[in-house]
Amino acid sequence: MNKQSLEEKQAFAAKIRARNYAASLRLEGLKPIETEHSMTKESIISKYKSQVSQ
């Protein structure tokens, strides 16, 4: 039997939690935005700085 490490278990739980959250949003009629999670810290900071300077 293959034993999973703690990190593998945590990654699996985080993946399932994110999937359940997205499904919950869809059930409520909201459209989850997948691209926000893939943004880097620098791109998020520049996005909001550009909104403030306008």
XYZ file of C-alpha atoms in Angstrom:
54
model
C 0.000 0.000 0.000
C 1.340 3.440 -0.963
C 1.395 5.890 1.947
C 0.921 9.551 1.131
C 3.071 12.228 2.665
C 1.573 15.078 4.634
C 2.300 17.511 1.784
C 0.450 15.294 -0.709
C -2.549 15.082 1.611
C -2.574 18.854 2.103
C -2.323 19.486 -1.640
C -5.174 17.071 -2.289
C -7.349 18.736 0.356
C -6.606 22.206 -1.055
C -7.478 21.031 -4.577
C -10.793 19.542 -3.424
C -11.580 22.641 -1.335
C -11.039 24.917 -4.347
C -13.149 22.685 -6.579
C -15.990 22.603 -4.029
C -15.830 26.395 -3.619
C -16.081 26.907 -7.392
C -19.030 24.497 -7.556
C -20.721 26.362 -4.702
C -20.317 29.674 -6.545
C -21.836 28.161 -9.689
C -24.808 26.877 -7.690
C -25.379 30.386 -6.347
C -25.381 31.752 -9.897
C -21.974 33.412 -9.717
C -19.268 32.866 -12.294
C -15.947 31.990 -10.637
C -12.944 33.743 -12.147
C -10.140 31.240 -12.655
C -7.555 33.719 -13.949
C -7.253 35.671 -10.683
C -5.552 32.706 -9.008
C -2.879 32.475 -11.656
C -1.817 36.125 -11.386
C 1.523 36.920 -9.830
C 1.919 39.252 -6.895
C 3.567 41.885 -9.085
C 0.766 41.811 -11.669
C -1.885 42.199 -8.963
C -0.047 45.171 -7.420
C 0.372 46.852 -10.817
C -3.305 46.255 -11.626
C -4.498 48.109 -8.521
C -1.843 50.838 -8.765
C -3.015 51.626 -12.304
C -6.628 51.861 -11.072
C -5.644 54.289 -8.310
C -3.609 56.534 -10.620
C -6.493 56.989 -13.079
